[in-house]
Amino acid sequence: EAGVAQSPRYKIIEKRQSVAFWCNPISGHATLYWYQQILGQGPKLLIQFQNNGVVDDSQLPKDRFSAERLKGVDSTLKIQPAKLEDSAVYLCASSLPGQGWSEKLFFGSGTQLSVL
Amino acid sequence: GESVGLHLPTLSVQEGDNSIINCAYSNSASDYFIWYKQESGKGPQFIIDIRSNMDKRQGQRVTVLLNKTVKHLSLQIAATQPGDSAVYFCAALLSGNTPLVFGKGTRLSVIA
């Protein structure tokens, strides 16, 4: 089974520039998540999609971050304009609802963003 | 809400010994807990999970113990191997459609 695919693997930009990340979840997974992981910390949820609808975006800095999931499959996360504190690994995860009591998330390898 | 904390940021163990990684959570209403392993340059990988109606769950070389009285859970790794070296995260979930809340992680180093 193919895992969660993310690109690019690394990105270096200057502050105030814009950047976009792409995610392709595991086939058939209806739920997709974007997490931000700052160095030395655990992942923090930015946004959760169920199919192409937003379930939770309460922690997404909406003045600069946006995300979409067209057709309920692939998703893109955009930052515009970027700030120094946005330097982090951006992880995409997906899950298959209806697995009973398990809430297992499958993560991609992430995009490491450095804002200079 | 929920907050999750790990007791030790780093842990070093001798190869072959057992490892115990501890985690505390704040909300007694949390009803699902999960452990992830994250190797350098990779995303978190599922290890084991447990519901609040259980005290213990075992997998292959791993055991999760849940103590709801003191809001504490632990991950035990038997016969620790060099490949177990990674950062381990616990995460908790309140009932309903709420997101997983992750702790900061414990870095496990295995000494050969």
Short mmCIF file of C-alpha atoms in Angstrom, two decimals:
data_model
loop_
_atom_site.label_atom_id
_atom_site.label_comp_id
_atom_site.label_asym_id
_atom_site.label_seq_id
_atom_site.Cartn_x
_atom_site.Cartn_y
_atom_site.Cartn_z
CA GLU A 1 0.00 0.00 0.00
CA ALA A 2 1.43 3.38 -0.99
CA GLY A 3 1.86 5.83 1.84
CA VAL A 4 1.07 9.52 2.14
CA ALA A 5 3.06 11.44 -0.46
CA GLN A 6 4.29 14.98 0.13
CA SER A 7 6.30 17.42 -1.93
CA PRO A 8 8.60 19.21 -1.95
CA ARG A 9 10.83 17.52 0.59
CA TYR A 10 12.66 20.74 1.46
CA LYS A 11 11.99 24.40 0.79
CA ILE A 12 14.03 27.48 1.59
CA ILE A 13 12.46 30.90 1.12
CA GLU A 14 12.94 34.42 2.34
CA LYS A 15 10.46 36.05 4.68
CA ARG A 16 7.48 37.65 3.00
CA GLN A 17 7.67 35.19 0.09
CA SER A 18 4.93 32.67 -0.54
CA VAL A 19 5.19 28.88 -0.55
CA ALA A 20 2.92 25.92 -1.26
CA PHE A 21 3.03 22.31 -0.15
CA TRP A 22 1.28 19.38 -1.77
CA CYS A 23 -0.09 16.19 -0.27
CA ASN A 24 -1.54 13.03 -1.76
CA PRO A 25 -3.18 10.86 0.91
CA ILE A 26 -3.50 7.10 0.98
CA SER A 27 -6.08 5.97 -1.54
CA GLY A 28 -9.53 5.79 -0.01
CA HIS A 29 -8.70 7.84 3.07
CA ALA A 30 -11.45 10.39 3.48
CA THR A 31 -9.83 12.39 6.27
CA LEU A 32 -6.75 14.52 5.64
CA TYR A 33 -4.76 16.57 8.13
CA TRP A 34 -2.04 19.19 7.96
CA TYR A 35 0.23 19.44 10.99
CA GLN A 36 3.01 21.88 11.80
CA GLN A 37 5.99 20.50 13.71
CA ILE A 38 8.42 23.03 15.08
CA LEU A 39 11.86 21.67 15.98
CA GLY A 40 11.81 19.91 19.33
CA GLN A 41 8.03 19.85 19.61
CA GLY A 42 5.19 17.51 18.81
CA PRO A 43 3.00 18.02 15.75
CA LYS A 44 0.28 20.66 16.04
CA LEU A 45 -2.86 20.38 13.95
CA LEU A 46 -3.43 23.19 11.46
CA ILE A 47 -6.44 21.92 9.55
CA GLN A 48 -8.51 18.78 9.14
CA PHE A 49 -10.57 17.88 6.07
CA GLN A 50 -13.28 15.28 5.74
CA ASN A 51 -13.49 14.63 2.02
CA ASN A 52 -13.32 18.19 0.65
CA GLY A 53 -14.95 19.89 3.63
CA VAL A 54 -13.14 21.53 6.53
CA VAL A 55 -13.75 19.85 9.90
CA ASP A 56 -11.37 21.88 12.06
CA ASP A 57 -9.23 24.88 11.18
CA SER A 58 -9.28 26.57 14.57
CA GLN A 59 -5.47 26.63 14.82
CA LEU A 60 -4.79 27.76 11.26
CA PRO A 61 -3.40 31.33 11.08
CA LYS A 62 -5.90 32.38 8.46
CA ASP A 63 -4.31 35.74 7.79
CA ARG A 64 -1.41 33.96 6.06
CA PHE A 65 -2.20 30.26 5.80
CA SER A 66 -4.72 28.67 3.47
CA ALA A 67 -5.48 25.10 2.49
CA GLU A 68 -7.75 23.38 0.07
CA ARG A 69 -8.67 19.86 -0.85
CA LEU A 70 -10.29 19.85 -4.23
CA LYS A 71 -12.24 16.74 -5.24
CA GLY A 72 -11.61 15.25 -1.79
CA VAL A 73 -8.24 13.75 -2.67
CA ASP A 74 -5.05 15.85 -2.98
CA SER A 75 -4.51 18.88 -0.82
CA THR A 76 -2.34 21.97 -0.90
CA LEU A 77 -1.26 24.17 2.00
CA LYS A 78 -0.11 27.70 1.23
CA ILE A 79 1.66 30.34 3.27
CA GLN A 80 1.56 33.91 2.04
CA PRO A 81 3.52 35.86 3.21
CA ALA A 82 5.89 33.67 5.20
CA LYS A 83 7.40 34.74 8.52
CA LEU A 84 10.54 33.54 10.24
CA GLU A 85 8.48 31.66 12.84
CA ASP A 86 6.90 29.55 10.08
CA SER A 87 10.13 27.56 9.83
CA ALA A 88 9.03 24.03 10.64
CA VAL A 89 8.22 20.65 9.17
CA TYR A 90 4.76 20.52 7.62
CA LEU A 91 3.28 17.07 7.90
CA CYS A 92 0.33 15.70 6.03
CA ALA A 93 -1.59 12.75 7.43
CA SER A 94 -4.63 10.78 6.39
CA SER A 95 -6.97 8.35 8.05
CA LEU A 96 -9.75 5.99 7.11
CA PRO A 97 -12.89 6.70 9.09
CA GLY A 98 -15.07 3.86 10.17
CA GLN A 99 -12.27 1.76 11.63
CA GLY A 100 -14.16 1.34 14.85
CA TRP A 101 -12.43 2.75 17.86
CA SER A 102 -9.03 3.34 16.29
CA GLU A 103 -8.09 6.85 15.21
CA LYS A 104 -4.85 5.83 13.54
CA LEU A 105 -3.27 8.52 11.41
CA PHE A 106 -0.78 7.75 8.66
CA PHE A 107 1.82 10.47 8.17
CA GLY A 108 3.89 11.51 5.19
CA SER A 109 7.59 12.37 5.54
CA GLY A 110 6.83 16.07 5.62
CA THR A 111 8.14 19.22 3.98
CA GLN A 112 10.91 20.98 5.87
CA LEU A 113 10.48 24.73 5.45
CA SER A 114 13.23 27.20 6.29
CA VAL A 115 12.32 30.89 6.22
CA LEU A 116 15.36 33.18 6.09
CA GLY B 1 -9.16 21.14 25.90
CA GLU B 2 -6.34 18.71 26.37
CA SER B 3 -2.63 19.05 26.95
CA VAL B 4 -0.13 16.25 26.89
CA GLY B 5 3.32 16.20 28.43
CA LEU B 6 6.16 13.75 28.53
CA HIS B 7 8.18 13.31 31.68
CA LEU B 8 11.65 13.14 30.18
CA PRO B 9 12.88 14.75 26.97
CA THR B 10 15.65 12.18 26.57
CA LEU B 11 16.21 8.58 27.60
CA SER B 12 19.26 6.40 27.08
CA VAL B 13 19.10 2.63 27.48
CA GLN B 14 21.46 -0.25 26.92
CA GLU B 15 20.71 -2.54 24.01
CA GLY B 16 18.69 -5.49 25.23
CA ASP B 17 17.26 -3.67 28.24
CA ASN B 18 13.64 -2.67 28.56
CA SER B 19 12.63 0.98 27.93
CA ILE B 20 9.84 2.84 29.64
CA ILE B 21 8.61 6.16 28.28
CA ASN B 22 6.08 8.07 30.34
CA CYS B 23 3.39 10.55 29.43
CA ALA B 24 0.83 12.58 31.36
CA TYR B 25 -2.40 14.13 30.11
CA SER B 26 -4.59 16.79 31.61
CA ASN B 27 -8.18 16.05 30.68
CA SER B 28 -9.84 13.13 32.42
CA ALA B 29 -12.42 13.06 29.60
CA SER B 30 -9.79 11.97 27.07
CA ASP B 31 -10.78 8.53 25.89
CA TYR B 32 -8.19 7.53 23.30
CA PHE B 33 -4.41 7.50 23.44
CA ILE B 34 -1.80 6.68 20.84
CA TRP B 35 1.97 6.33 20.66
CA TYR B 36 3.99 7.33 17.62
CA LYS B 37 7.65 6.80 16.75
CA GLN B 38 9.45 9.39 14.66
CA GLU B 39 12.82 8.69 13.11
CA SER B 40 15.00 11.47 11.81
CA GLY B 41 13.70 12.92 8.56
CA LYS B 42 10.51 10.88 8.62
CA GLY B 43 6.94 11.40 9.65
CA PRO B 44 5.52 9.85 12.84
CA GLN B 45 4.80 6.14 12.59
CA PHE B 46 2.01 4.45 14.55
CA ILE B 47 3.15 2.09 17.31
CA ILE B 48 0.16 1.24 19.47
CA ASP B 49 -3.08 2.75 20.75
CA ILE B 50 -5.44 2.24 23.67
CA ARG B 51 -8.97 3.27 24.64
CA SER B 52 -9.84 4.58 28.09
CA ASN B 53 -11.86 1.45 28.90
CA MET B 54 -8.62 -0.55 28.87
CA ASP B 55 -5.66 -0.56 31.29
CA LYS B 56 -3.17 -2.38 29.14
CA ARG B 57 -2.59 -3.31 25.54
CA GLN B 58 0.23 -5.33 24.07
CA GLY B 59 1.81 -5.40 20.67
CA GLN B 60 4.97 -6.88 19.32
CA ARG B 61 7.66 -5.99 21.93
CA VAL B 62 5.58 -2.98 23.04
CA THR B 63 3.06 -2.54 25.82
CA VAL B 64 1.00 0.53 26.66
CA LEU B 65 -0.26 0.99 30.20
CA LEU B 66 -2.98 3.48 31.06
CA ASN B 67 -3.63 4.76 34.59
CA LYS B 68 -6.72 6.92 34.45
CA THR B 69 -6.62 7.69 38.17
CA VAL B 70 -3.44 9.73 37.81
CA LYS B 71 -3.89 10.51 34.10
CA HIS B 72 -0.72 8.78 33.09
CA LEU B 73 0.27 6.38 30.35
CA SER B 74 3.49 4.65 29.54
CA LEU B 75 5.07 2.87 26.63
CA GLN B 76 7.23 -0.12 27.43
CA ILE B 77 9.61 -1.51 24.82
CA ALA B 78 11.04 -4.94 25.57
CA ALA B 79 14.58 -5.90 24.59
CA THR B 80 15.35 -2.48 23.13
CA GLN B 81 17.24 -2.57 19.84
CA PRO B 82 19.31 0.07 18.00
CA GLY B 83 16.45 0.42 15.52
CA ASP B 84 14.25 1.65 18.34
CA SER B 85 16.29 4.86 18.55
CA ALA B 86 13.86 7.66 17.68
CA VAL B 87 11.63 10.31 19.19
CA TYR B 88 8.47 8.90 20.77
CA PHE B 89 5.28 10.93 21.02
CA CYS B 90 2.16 10.22 22.96
CA ALA B 91 -1.09 11.80 21.81
CA ALA B 92 -4.53 12.05 23.38
CA LEU B 93 -7.98 12.51 21.95
CA LEU B 94 -11.08 13.82 23.64
CA SER B 95 -14.28 12.08 22.68
CA GLY B 96 -16.05 13.42 19.65
CA ASN B 97 -14.59 15.02 16.56
CA THR B 98 -11.62 16.68 18.26
CA PRO B 99 -8.04 16.57 17.02
CA LEU B 100 -5.25 14.48 18.46
CA VAL B 101 -3.09 16.53 20.84
CA PHE B 102 0.57 15.54 20.81
CA GLY B 103 3.14 15.83 23.57
CA LYS B 104 6.65 17.17 22.98
CA GLY B 105 8.33 13.81 22.58
CA THR B 106 11.03 11.75 24.28
CA ARG B 107 14.22 11.01 22.38
CA LEU B 108 15.26 7.40 23.00
CA SER B 109 18.90 6.57 22.41
CA VAL B 110 19.98 2.94 22.44
CA ILE B 111 23.56 2.27 23.50
CA ALA B 112 25.09 -0.74 21.79
#
